[in-house]
PDB file of C-alpha atoms and ligand atoms in Angstrom:
ATOM      1  CA  UNK A   1     -21.248  -5.493  16.403  1.00  0.00           C
ATOM      2  CA  UNK A   2     -20.249  -2.095  17.841  1.00  0.00           C
ATOM      3  CA  UNK A   3     -19.838  -1.911  21.628  1.00  0.00           C
ATOM      4  CA  UNK A   4     -21.869   0.425  23.873  1.00  0.00           C
ATOM      5  CA  UNK A   5     -19.404   2.327  25.710  1.00  0.00           C
ATOM      6  CA  UNK A   6     -21.695   4.731  27.711  1.00  0.00           C
ATOM      7  CA  UNK A   7     -25.515   4.516  28.125  1.00  0.00           C
ATOM      8  CA  UNK A   8     -27.992   6.474  30.204  1.00  0.00           C
ATOM      9  CA  UNK A   9     -31.585   5.369  30.677  1.00  0.00           C
ATOM     10  CA  UNK A  10     -34.137   7.758  31.992  1.00  0.00           C
ATOM     11  CA  UNK A  11     -31.569   9.304  34.388  1.00  0.00           C
ATOM     12  CA  UNK A  12     -32.733  11.712  36.975  1.00  0.00           C
ATOM     13  CA  UNK A  13     -30.712  13.567  39.624  1.00  0.00           C
ATOM     14  CA  UNK A  14     -31.415  16.103  42.158  1.00  0.00           C
ATOM     15  CA  UNK A  15     -29.251  18.167  44.692  1.00  0.00           C
ATOM     16  CA  UNK A  16     -31.439  18.076  47.693  1.00  0.00           C
ATOM     17  CA  UNK A  17     -34.782  19.407  46.347  1.00  0.00           C
ATOM     18  CA  UNK A  18     -33.409  20.920  43.089  1.00  0.00           C
ATOM     19  CA  UNK A  19     -33.912  18.753  40.033  1.00  0.00           C
ATOM     20  CA  UNK A  20     -30.723  18.931  37.880  1.00  0.00           C
ATOM     21  CA  UNK A  21     -31.303  16.199  35.336  1.00  0.00           C
ATOM     22  CA  UNK A  22     -34.551  14.545  34.413  1.00  0.00           C
ATOM     23  CA  UNK A  23     -35.283  11.683  32.073  1.00  0.00           C
ATOM     24  CA  UNK A  24     -31.904  11.698  30.279  1.00  0.00           C
ATOM     25  CA  UNK A  25     -31.350   8.834  27.852  1.00  0.00           C
ATOM     26  CA  UNK A  26     -28.511   8.365  25.337  1.00  0.00           C
ATOM     27  CA  UNK A  27     -26.000   5.866  24.301  1.00  0.00           C
ATOM     28  CA  UNK A  28     -22.576   6.103  22.609  1.00  0.00           C
ATOM     29  CA  UNK A  29     -20.623   3.337  20.863  1.00  0.00           C
ATOM     30  CA  UNK A  30     -16.974   2.866  20.360  1.00  0.00           C
ATOM     31  CA  UNK A  31     -15.510   5.424  18.211  1.00  0.00           C
ATOM     32  CA  UNK A  32     -18.286   7.986  18.820  1.00  0.00           C
ATOM     33  CA  UNK A  33     -17.240  11.502  19.340  1.00  0.00           C
ATOM     34  CA  UNK A  34     -19.872  13.189  21.518  1.00  0.00           C
ATOM     35  CA  UNK A  35     -20.112  16.868  22.410  1.00  0.00           C
ATOM     36  CA  UNK A  36     -22.331  17.824  25.311  1.00  0.00           C
ATOM     37  CA  UNK A  37     -23.492  21.451  25.150  1.00  0.00           C
ATOM     38  CA  UNK A  38     -25.980  23.644  26.908  1.00  0.00           C
ATOM     39  CA  UNK A  39     -26.340  26.646  29.004  1.00  0.00           C
ATOM     40  CA  UNK A  40     -24.570  27.048  32.400  1.00  0.00           C
ATOM     41  CA  UNK A  41     -26.234  25.087  35.071  1.00  0.00           C
ATOM     42  CA  UNK A  42     -27.825  22.682  32.573  1.00  0.00           C
ATOM     43  CA  UNK A  43     -26.389  19.636  34.251  1.00  0.00           C
ATOM     44  CA  UNK A  44     -23.466  18.730  32.007  1.00  0.00           C
ATOM     45  CA  UNK A  45     -20.901  18.367  34.660  1.00  0.00           C
ATOM     46  CA  UNK A  46     -23.276  16.594  36.968  1.00  0.00           C
ATOM     47  CA  UNK A  47     -23.988  14.131  34.115  1.00  0.00           C
ATOM     48  CA  UNK A  48     -20.202  13.418  33.773  1.00  0.00           C
ATOM     49  CA  UNK A  49     -19.885  12.819  37.474  1.00  0.00           C
ATOM     50  CA  UNK A  50     -22.649  10.441  37.375  1.00  0.00           C
ATOM     51  CA  UNK A  51     -21.011   8.538  34.474  1.00  0.00           C
ATOM     52  CA  UNK A  52     -17.835   8.269  36.379  1.00  0.00           C
ATOM     53  CA  UNK A  53     -19.587   7.199  39.581  1.00  0.00           C
ATOM     54  CA  UNK A  54     -18.875  10.188  41.659  1.00  0.00           C
ATOM     55  CA  UNK A  55     -22.602  10.724  42.096  1.00  0.00           C
ATOM     56  CA  UNK A  56     -25.469   8.268  42.293  1.00  0.00           C
ATOM     57  CA  UNK A  57     -28.440   8.979  40.248  1.00  0.00           C
ATOM     58  CA  UNK A  58     -31.713   9.619  41.950  1.00  0.00           C
ATOM     59  CA  UNK A  59     -33.570   7.503  39.480  1.00  0.00           C
ATOM     60  CA  UNK A  60     -32.780   5.690  36.150  1.00  0.00           C
ATOM     61  CA  UNK A  61     -29.383   4.027  35.312  1.00  0.00           C
ATOM     62  CA  UNK A  62     -26.052   4.759  33.605  1.00  0.00           C
ATOM     63  CA  UNK A  63     -23.708   2.062  32.217  1.00  0.00           C
ATOM     64  CA  UNK A  64     -20.081   2.360  31.558  1.00  0.00           C
ATOM     65  CA  UNK A  65     -18.871  -0.458  29.198  1.00  0.00           C
ATOM     66  CA  UNK A  66     -22.046  -2.298  30.237  1.00  0.00           C
ATOM     67  CA  UNK A  67     -21.562  -2.025  33.848  1.00  0.00           C
ATOM     68  CA  UNK A  68     -22.949   0.188  36.548  1.00  0.00           C
ATOM     69  CA  UNK A  69     -20.219   2.700  37.514  1.00  0.00           C
ATOM     70  CA  UNK A  70     -20.179   1.474  41.137  1.00  0.00           C
ATOM     71  CA  UNK A  71     -19.323  -2.026  39.836  1.00  0.00           C
ATOM     72  CA  UNK A  72     -16.891  -0.936  37.172  1.00  0.00           C
ATOM     73  CA  UNK A  73     -13.292  -2.053  37.719  1.00  0.00           C
ATOM     74  CA  UNK A  74     -11.492  -0.982  34.544  1.00  0.00           C
ATOM     75  CA  UNK A  75     -10.742   2.623  35.349  1.00  0.00           C
ATOM     76  CA  UNK A  76      -7.423   2.395  33.237  1.00  0.00           C
ATOM     77  CA  UNK A  77      -9.818   2.372  30.168  1.00  0.00           C
ATOM     78  CA  UNK A  78     -10.807   5.915  31.040  1.00  0.00           C
ATOM     79  CA  UNK A  79      -8.949   9.242  30.712  1.00  0.00           C
ATOM     80  CA  UNK A  80     -10.645  12.164  32.545  1.00  0.00           C
ATOM     81  CA  UNK A  81      -9.911  15.806  32.632  1.00  0.00           C
ATOM     82  CA  UNK A  82     -12.078  17.546  35.137  1.00  0.00           C
ATOM     83  CA  UNK A  83     -13.393  21.053  34.585  1.00  0.00           C
ATOM     84  CA  UNK A  84     -11.253  23.281  36.849  1.00  0.00           C
ATOM     85  CA  UNK A  85      -7.526  23.650  36.734  1.00  0.00           C
ATOM     86  CA  UNK A  86      -8.072  24.067  40.442  1.00  0.00           C
ATOM     87  CA  UNK A  87      -7.210  20.373  40.891  1.00  0.00           C
ATOM     88  CA  UNK A  88      -3.565  21.620  40.205  1.00  0.00           C
ATOM     89  CA  UNK A  89      -1.866  23.079  43.188  1.00  0.00           C
ATOM     90  CA  UNK A  90       0.557  25.770  41.707  1.00  0.00           C
ATOM     91  CA  UNK A  91       3.011  25.089  44.426  1.00  0.00           C
ATOM     92  CA  UNK A  92       3.078  21.372  43.738  1.00  0.00           C
ATOM     93  CA  UNK A  93       6.801  20.808  43.174  1.00  0.00           C
ATOM     94  CA  UNK A  94       6.485  18.610  40.118  1.00  0.00           C
ATOM     95  CA  UNK A  95       7.855  18.887  36.560  1.00  0.00           C
ATOM     96  CA  UNK A  96       5.646  18.589  33.404  1.00  0.00           C
ATOM     97  CA  UNK A  97       6.919  15.052  32.976  1.00  0.00           C
ATOM     98  CA  UNK A  98       6.318  14.033  36.490  1.00  0.00           C
ATOM     99  CA  UNK A  99       2.651  15.449  36.345  1.00  0.00           C
ATOM    100  CA  UNK A 100       1.999  13.448  33.118  1.00  0.00           C
ATOM    101  CA  UNK A 101       3.508  10.304  34.660  1.00  0.00           C
ATOM    102  CA  UNK A 102       0.902  10.514  37.503  1.00  0.00           C
ATOM    103  CA  UNK A 103      -1.617   9.631  34.833  1.00  0.00           C
ATOM    104  CA  UNK A 104       0.150   6.202  34.774  1.00  0.00           C
ATOM    105  CA  UNK A 105       0.894   5.827  38.371  1.00  0.00           C
ATOM    106  CA  UNK A 106      -2.671   6.403  39.534  1.00  0.00           C
ATOM    107  CA  UNK A 107      -3.680   3.292  37.762  1.00  0.00           C
ATOM    108  CA  UNK A 108      -0.777   1.005  38.705  1.00  0.00           C
ATOM    109  CA  UNK A 109      -0.769  -1.303  41.647  1.00  0.00           C
ATOM    110  CA  UNK A 110       2.373  -1.509  43.685  1.00  0.00           C
ATOM    111  CA  UNK A 111       5.336  -1.339  43.046  1.00  0.00           C
ATOM    112  CA  UNK A 112       4.623   1.989  41.318  1.00  0.00           C
ATOM    113  CA  UNK A 113       7.630   1.960  39.028  1.00  0.00           C
ATOM    114  CA  UNK A 114       7.864   3.764  35.659  1.00  0.00           C
ATOM    115  CA  UNK A 115       9.302   1.207  33.192  1.00  0.00           C
ATOM    116  CA  UNK A 116      10.646   1.782  29.567  1.00  0.00           C
ATOM    117  CA  UNK A 117       7.214   1.254  28.045  1.00  0.00           C
ATOM    118  CA  UNK A 118       5.811   3.942  30.325  1.00  0.00           C
ATOM    119  CA  UNK A 119       8.707   6.332  29.319  1.00  0.00           C
ATOM    120  CA  UNK A 120       7.611   5.897  25.783  1.00  0.00           C
ATOM    121  CA  UNK A 121       3.940   6.536  26.466  1.00  0.00           C
ATOM    122  CA  UNK A 122       4.860   9.678  28.434  1.00  0.00           C
ATOM    123  CA  UNK A 123       7.059  10.848  25.668  1.00  0.00           C
ATOM    124  CA  UNK A 124       4.127  10.284  23.066  1.00  0.00           C
ATOM    125  CA  UNK A 125       1.591  12.141  25.331  1.00  0.00           C
ATOM    126  CA  UNK A 126       4.109  15.016  25.569  1.00  0.00           C
ATOM    127  CA  UNK A 127       4.618  15.140  21.912  1.00  0.00           C
ATOM    128  CA  UNK A 128       0.824  14.943  21.281  1.00  0.00           C
ATOM    129  CA  UNK A 129       0.150  18.078  23.249  1.00  0.00           C
ATOM    130  CA  UNK A 130       3.165  19.899  21.960  1.00  0.00           C
ATOM    131  CA  UNK A 131       4.757  20.215  25.358  1.00  0.00           C
ATOM    132  CA  UNK A 132       7.979  18.032  25.025  1.00  0.00           C
ATOM    133  CA  UNK A 133      10.058  21.151  25.037  1.00  0.00           C
ATOM    134  CA  UNK A 134       9.025  22.049  28.557  1.00  0.00           C
ATOM    135  CA  UNK A 135       8.939  18.653  30.019  1.00  0.00           C
ATOM    136  CA  UNK A 136      11.483  19.619  32.763  1.00  0.00           C
ATOM    137  CA  UNK A 137       9.828  22.892  33.707  1.00  0.00           C
ATOM    138  CA  UNK A 138       7.808  23.140  37.022  1.00  0.00           C
ATOM    139  CA  UNK A 139       4.080  23.134  36.463  1.00  0.00           C
ATOM    140  CA  UNK A 140       3.487  26.049  38.811  1.00  0.00           C
ATOM    141  CA  UNK A 141       5.625  28.328  36.510  1.00  0.00           C
ATOM    142  CA  UNK A 142       3.551  27.632  33.393  1.00  0.00           C
ATOM    143  CA  UNK A 143       0.905  29.628  31.839  1.00  0.00           C
ATOM    144  CA  UNK A 144      -2.771  28.601  32.157  1.00  0.00           C
ATOM    145  CA  UNK A 145      -2.890  27.167  28.579  1.00  0.00           C
ATOM    146  CA  UNK A 146       0.311  25.229  29.069  1.00  0.00           C
ATOM    147  CA  UNK A 147      -1.026  23.767  32.262  1.00  0.00           C
ATOM    148  CA  UNK A 148      -4.114  22.779  30.547  1.00  0.00           C
ATOM    149  CA  UNK A 149      -2.131  20.998  27.912  1.00  0.00           C
ATOM    150  CA  UNK A 150      -0.197  19.049  30.644  1.00  0.00           C
ATOM    151  CA  UNK A 151      -3.447  17.912  32.207  1.00  0.00           C
ATOM    152  CA  UNK A 152      -4.805  16.753  28.887  1.00  0.00           C
ATOM    153  CA  UNK A 153      -1.558  14.896  28.301  1.00  0.00           C
ATOM    154  CA  UNK A 154      -1.934  13.252  31.721  1.00  0.00           C
ATOM    155  CA  UNK A 155      -5.523  12.086  30.769  1.00  0.00           C
ATOM    156  CA  UNK A 156      -4.180  10.711  27.549  1.00  0.00           C
ATOM    157  CA  UNK A 157      -0.997   8.940  28.699  1.00  0.00           C
ATOM    158  CA  UNK A 158      -2.503   5.757  29.682  1.00  0.00           C
ATOM    159  CA  UNK A 159      -3.942   5.226  26.105  1.00  0.00           C
ATOM    160  CA  UNK A 160      -7.535   5.158  27.416  1.00  0.00           C
ATOM    161  CA  UNK A 161     -10.455   3.773  25.291  1.00  0.00           C
ATOM    162  CA  UNK A 162     -12.719   6.400  26.516  1.00  0.00           C
ATOM    163  CA  UNK A 163     -11.655   9.964  26.965  1.00  0.00           C
ATOM    164  CA  UNK A 164     -13.927  12.451  29.002  1.00  0.00           C
ATOM    165  CA  UNK A 165     -13.044  16.032  28.991  1.00  0.00           C
ATOM    166  CA  UNK A 166     -14.994  18.856  30.837  1.00  0.00           C
ATOM    167  CA  UNK A 167     -14.410  22.146  29.080  1.00  0.00           C
ATOM    168  CA  UNK A 168     -10.709  21.347  28.179  1.00  0.00           C
ATOM    169  CA  UNK A 169     -10.043  24.392  25.983  1.00  0.00           C
ATOM    170  CA  UNK A 170     -10.970  27.349  28.267  1.00  0.00           C
ATOM    171  CA  UNK A 171      -7.325  28.410  28.939  1.00  0.00           C
ATOM    172  CA  UNK A 172      -6.077  27.768  25.273  1.00  0.00           C
ATOM    173  CA  UNK A 173      -5.735  30.488  22.836  1.00  0.00           C
ATOM    174  CA  UNK A 174      -7.450  30.234  19.505  1.00  0.00           C
ATOM    175  CA  UNK A 175      -4.491  28.560  17.815  1.00  0.00           C
ATOM    176  CA  UNK A 176      -4.055  26.165  20.643  1.00  0.00           C
ATOM    177  CA  UNK A 177      -7.685  25.335  20.582  1.00  0.00           C
ATOM    178  CA  UNK A 178      -7.554  24.522  16.913  1.00  0.00           C
ATOM    179  CA  UNK A 179      -4.506  22.291  17.319  1.00  0.00           C
ATOM    180  CA  UNK A 180      -6.071  20.575  20.278  1.00  0.00           C
ATOM    181  CA  UNK A 181      -9.260  19.803  18.409  1.00  0.00           C
ATOM    182  CA  UNK A 182      -7.320  18.491  15.438  1.00  0.00           C
ATOM    183  CA  UNK A 183      -5.250  16.180  17.725  1.00  0.00           C
ATOM    184  CA  UNK A 184      -8.512  14.801  19.262  1.00  0.00           C
ATOM    185  CA  UNK A 185      -9.981  14.295  15.720  1.00  0.00           C
ATOM    186  CA  UNK A 186      -6.860  12.295  14.852  1.00  0.00           C
ATOM    187  CA  UNK A 187      -7.020  10.164  17.867  1.00  0.00           C
ATOM    188  CA  UNK A 188     -10.802   9.628  17.291  1.00  0.00           C
ATOM    189  CA  UNK A 189     -10.419   8.722  13.528  1.00  0.00           C
ATOM    190  CA  UNK A 190      -7.154   6.748  13.712  1.00  0.00           C
ATOM    191  CA  UNK A 191      -7.204   4.996  17.107  1.00  0.00           C
ATOM    192  CA  UNK A 192     -11.139   4.942  17.298  1.00  0.00           C
ATOM    193  CA  UNK A 193     -10.707   6.677  20.613  1.00  0.00           C
ATOM    194  CA  UNK A 194     -14.376   7.257  21.945  1.00  0.00           C
ATOM    195  CA  UNK A 195     -14.514  11.010  23.314  1.00  0.00           C
ATOM    196  CA  UNK A 196     -17.076  12.847  25.388  1.00  0.00           C
ATOM    197  CA  UNK A 197     -16.345  16.534  25.524  1.00  0.00           C
ATOM    198  CA  UNK A 198     -18.318  19.168  27.311  1.00  0.00           C
ATOM    199  CA  UNK A 199     -17.585  22.403  25.473  1.00  0.00           C
ATOM    200  CA  UNK A 200     -18.855  25.999  25.077  1.00  0.00           C
ATOM    201  CA  UNK A 201     -17.205  26.061  21.647  1.00  0.00           C
ATOM    202  CA  UNK A 202     -20.409  25.513  20.026  1.00  0.00           C
ATOM    203  CA  UNK A 203     -19.384  27.359  16.938  1.00  0.00           C
ATOM    204  CA  UNK A 204     -16.453  25.051  16.314  1.00  0.00           C
ATOM    205  CA  UNK A 205     -17.446  21.656  17.709  1.00  0.00           C
ATOM    206  CA  UNK A 206     -19.686  20.815  14.778  1.00  0.00           C
ATOM    207  CA  UNK A 207     -16.458  20.489  12.614  1.00  0.00           C
ATOM    208  CA  UNK A 208     -15.163  17.695  14.744  1.00  0.00           C
ATOM    209  CA  UNK A 209     -17.774  15.778  16.816  1.00  0.00           C
ATOM    210  CA  UNK A 210     -20.003  13.114  15.354  1.00  0.00           C
ATOM    211  CA  UNK A 211     -22.866  13.547  17.861  1.00  0.00           C
ATOM    212  CA  UNK A 212     -24.311  16.144  19.942  1.00  0.00           C
ATOM    213  CA  UNK A 213     -26.160  16.147  23.181  1.00  0.00           C
ATOM    214  CA  UNK A 214     -27.781  19.347  23.884  1.00  0.00           C
ATOM    215  CA  UNK A 215     -28.810  19.357  27.617  1.00  0.00           C
ATOM    216  CA  UNK A 216     -31.019  21.721  29.375  1.00  0.00           C
ATOM    217  CA  UNK A 217     -31.720  19.606  32.465  1.00  0.00           C
ATOM    218  CA  UNK A 218     -33.281  17.278  30.035  1.00  0.00           C
ATOM    219  CA  UNK A 219     -32.315  16.217  26.628  1.00  0.00           C
ATOM    220  CA  UNK A 220     -33.288  18.930  24.235  1.00  0.00           C
ATOM    221  CA  UNK A 221     -31.505  17.278  21.345  1.00  0.00           C
ATOM    222  CA  UNK A 222     -29.496  13.984  20.803  1.00  0.00           C
ATOM    223  CA  UNK A 223     -28.296  12.953  17.585  1.00  0.00           C
ATOM    224  CA  UNK A 224     -25.758  13.530  14.650  1.00  0.00           C
ATOM    225  CA  UNK A 225     -25.129  16.969  13.294  1.00  0.00           C
ATOM    226  CA  UNK A 226     -26.965  16.408  10.173  1.00  0.00           C
ATOM    227  CA  UNK A 227     -30.100  15.766  12.163  1.00  0.00           C
ATOM    228  CA  UNK A 228     -29.230  18.755  14.276  1.00  0.00           C
ATOM    229  CA  UNK A 229     -29.511  20.963  11.207  1.00  0.00           C
ATOM    230  CA  UNK A 230     -33.109  20.009  10.606  1.00  0.00           C
ATOM    231  CA  UNK A 231     -34.150  19.620  14.300  1.00  0.00           C
ATOM    232  CA  UNK A 232     -37.163  21.928  15.178  1.00  0.00           C
ATOM    233  CA  UNK A 233     -36.104  21.988  18.789  1.00  0.00           C
ATOM    234  CA  UNK A 234     -32.804  23.445  17.898  1.00  0.00           C
ATOM    235  CA  UNK A 235     -34.276  25.952  15.383  1.00  0.00           C
ATOM    236  CA  UNK A 236     -36.471  27.228  18.283  1.00  0.00           C
ATOM    237  CA  UNK A 237     -33.270  27.568  20.441  1.00  0.00           C
ATOM    238  CA  UNK A 238     -30.958  29.092  18.082  1.00  0.00           C
ATOM    239  CA  UNK A 239     -32.934  30.368  14.909  1.00  0.00           C
ATOM    240  CA  UNK A 240     -32.331  28.822  11.580  1.00  0.00           C
ATOM    241  CA  UNK A 241     -29.376  31.025  10.614  1.00  0.00           C
ATOM    242  CA  UNK A 242     -27.285  30.348  13.881  1.00  0.00           C
ATOM    243  CA  UNK A 243     -28.192  26.727  13.740  1.00  0.00           C
ATOM    244  CA  UNK A 244     -26.719  26.287  10.344  1.00  0.00           C
ATOM    245  CA  UNK A 245     -23.522  28.181  11.390  1.00  0.00           C
ATOM    246  CA  UNK A 246     -23.152  25.803  14.309  1.00  0.00           C
ATOM    247  CA  UNK A 247     -23.589  22.593  12.345  1.00  0.00           C
ATOM    248  CA  UNK A 248     -21.014  23.619   9.616  1.00  0.00           C
ATOM    249  CA  UNK A 249     -22.476  21.035   7.329  1.00  0.00           C
ATOM    250  CA  UNK A 250     -23.668  23.687   5.031  1.00  0.00           C
ATOM    251  CA  UNK A 251     -20.429  25.699   4.910  1.00  0.00           C
ATOM    252  CA  UNK A 252     -18.747  26.300   1.599  1.00  0.00           C
ATOM    253  CA  UNK A 253     -21.437  24.520  -0.415  1.00  0.00           C
ATOM    254  CA  UNK A 254     -21.206  21.116   1.542  1.00  0.00           C
ATOM    255  CA  UNK A 255     -24.692  19.974   2.035  1.00  0.00           C
TER     256      UNK A 255
HETATM  257  P1  ADP B   1     -23.244  22.697  33.972  1.00  0.00           P
HETATM  258  O1  ADP B   1     -22.090  21.866  33.860  1.00  0.00           O
HETATM  259  O2  ADP B   1     -24.124  22.464  32.808  1.00  0.00           O
HETATM  260  O3  ADP B   1     -22.798  24.207  34.076  1.00  0.00           O
HETATM  261  P2  ADP B   1     -23.625  21.622  36.550  1.00  0.00           P
HETATM  262  O4  ADP B   1     -23.967  20.076  36.431  1.00  0.00           O
HETATM  263  O5  ADP B   1     -22.268  21.938  36.996  1.00  0.00           O
HETATM  264  O6  ADP B   1     -24.110  22.386  35.224  1.00  0.00           O
HETATM  265  O7  ADP B   1     -24.797  22.141  37.607  1.00  0.00           O
HETATM  266  C1  ADP B   1     -26.238  21.829  37.359  1.00  0.00           C
HETATM  267  C2  ADP B   1     -27.032  22.476  38.579  1.00  0.00           C
HETATM  268  O8  ADP B   1     -26.571  21.935  39.718  1.00  0.00           O
HETATM  269  C3  ADP B   1     -26.625  24.094  38.752  1.00  0.00           C
HETATM  270  O9  ADP B   1     -27.878  24.757  39.034  1.00  0.00           O
HETATM  271  C4  ADP B   1     -25.699  24.041  39.920  1.00  0.00           C
HETATM  272  O10 ADP B   1     -25.805  25.171  40.578  1.00  0.00           O
HETATM  273  C5  ADP B   1     -26.288  22.792  40.779  1.00  0.00           C
HETATM  274  N1  ADP B   1     -25.116  22.192  41.475  1.00  0.00           N
HETATM  275  C6  ADP B   1     -23.953  21.774  41.018  1.00  0.00           C
HETATM  276  N2  ADP B   1     -23.207  21.198  41.962  1.00  0.00           N
HETATM  277  C7  ADP B   1     -23.958  21.319  43.108  1.00  0.00           C
HETATM  278  C8  ADP B   1     -23.797  20.836  44.503  1.00  0.00           C
HETATM  279  N3  ADP B   1     -22.525  20.234  44.851  1.00  0.00           N
HETATM  280  N4  ADP B   1     -24.536  21.137  45.296  1.00  0.00           N
HETATM  281  C9  ADP B   1     -25.977  21.762  44.993  1.00  0.00           C
HETATM  282  N5  ADP B   1     -26.151  22.135  43.679  1.00  0.00           N
HETATM  283  C10 ADP B   1     -25.198  22.001  42.729  1.00  0.00           C
END
């Protein structure tokens, strides 16, 4: 039986009097690769914050590995990359390797010591993100794209079961973006890593993700990409032509 990793049931959320999410329900299982898309302000980041327990839903429920986030105790199972690089102080005097190591330290009890196994995990995360060659450089001296890669490596270093990424590719160039999506796909298919990604790369994500949640304060569409192709709601949103470009399932004669 496949395990439910995240599920939301009739989830509602308001900031003061403004309704941001209404009646949101979906669930994902181990090995799913979910893309969350939707216009700016459609509640995507809010949904992630509720899943991670930073915000309490106004109504309805969310479950993380079967637990309410407030009762969840296994945060080492989750790798999270928040939306803004702002979490990174450019004057923070740490090297790339040290920042990636923080992804392990934050989940360790005392003593917070890096052992041999940890060193190997750090090297692996550095190589996954193609940043081994800059491991001794100071984080503040890197380009935005390189900093983003470092933070992705930090999210991956603890070998999480669930990886949550909020717009991880904004600072990457197109080549970096392709490489990043290929790496994610490999982790998803080879290690059955469950992935939730918020992205504006709606023209690309159909090549990689298995499921799509189209949010506009409510769920406009939730399902697989093949169903997306024939979804009337999505045709109304995008028009038939764009819809098929997005889903990519009709490219090059693949039906
Ligand atoms: P998205 O990630 O889809 O762009 P968000 O979840 O960030 O959307 O925001 C959804 C709505 O909630 C937006 O209208 C935004 O302005 C509002 N919002 C986000 N954060 C706050 C906050 N801390 N206080 C009040 N309103 C907020």
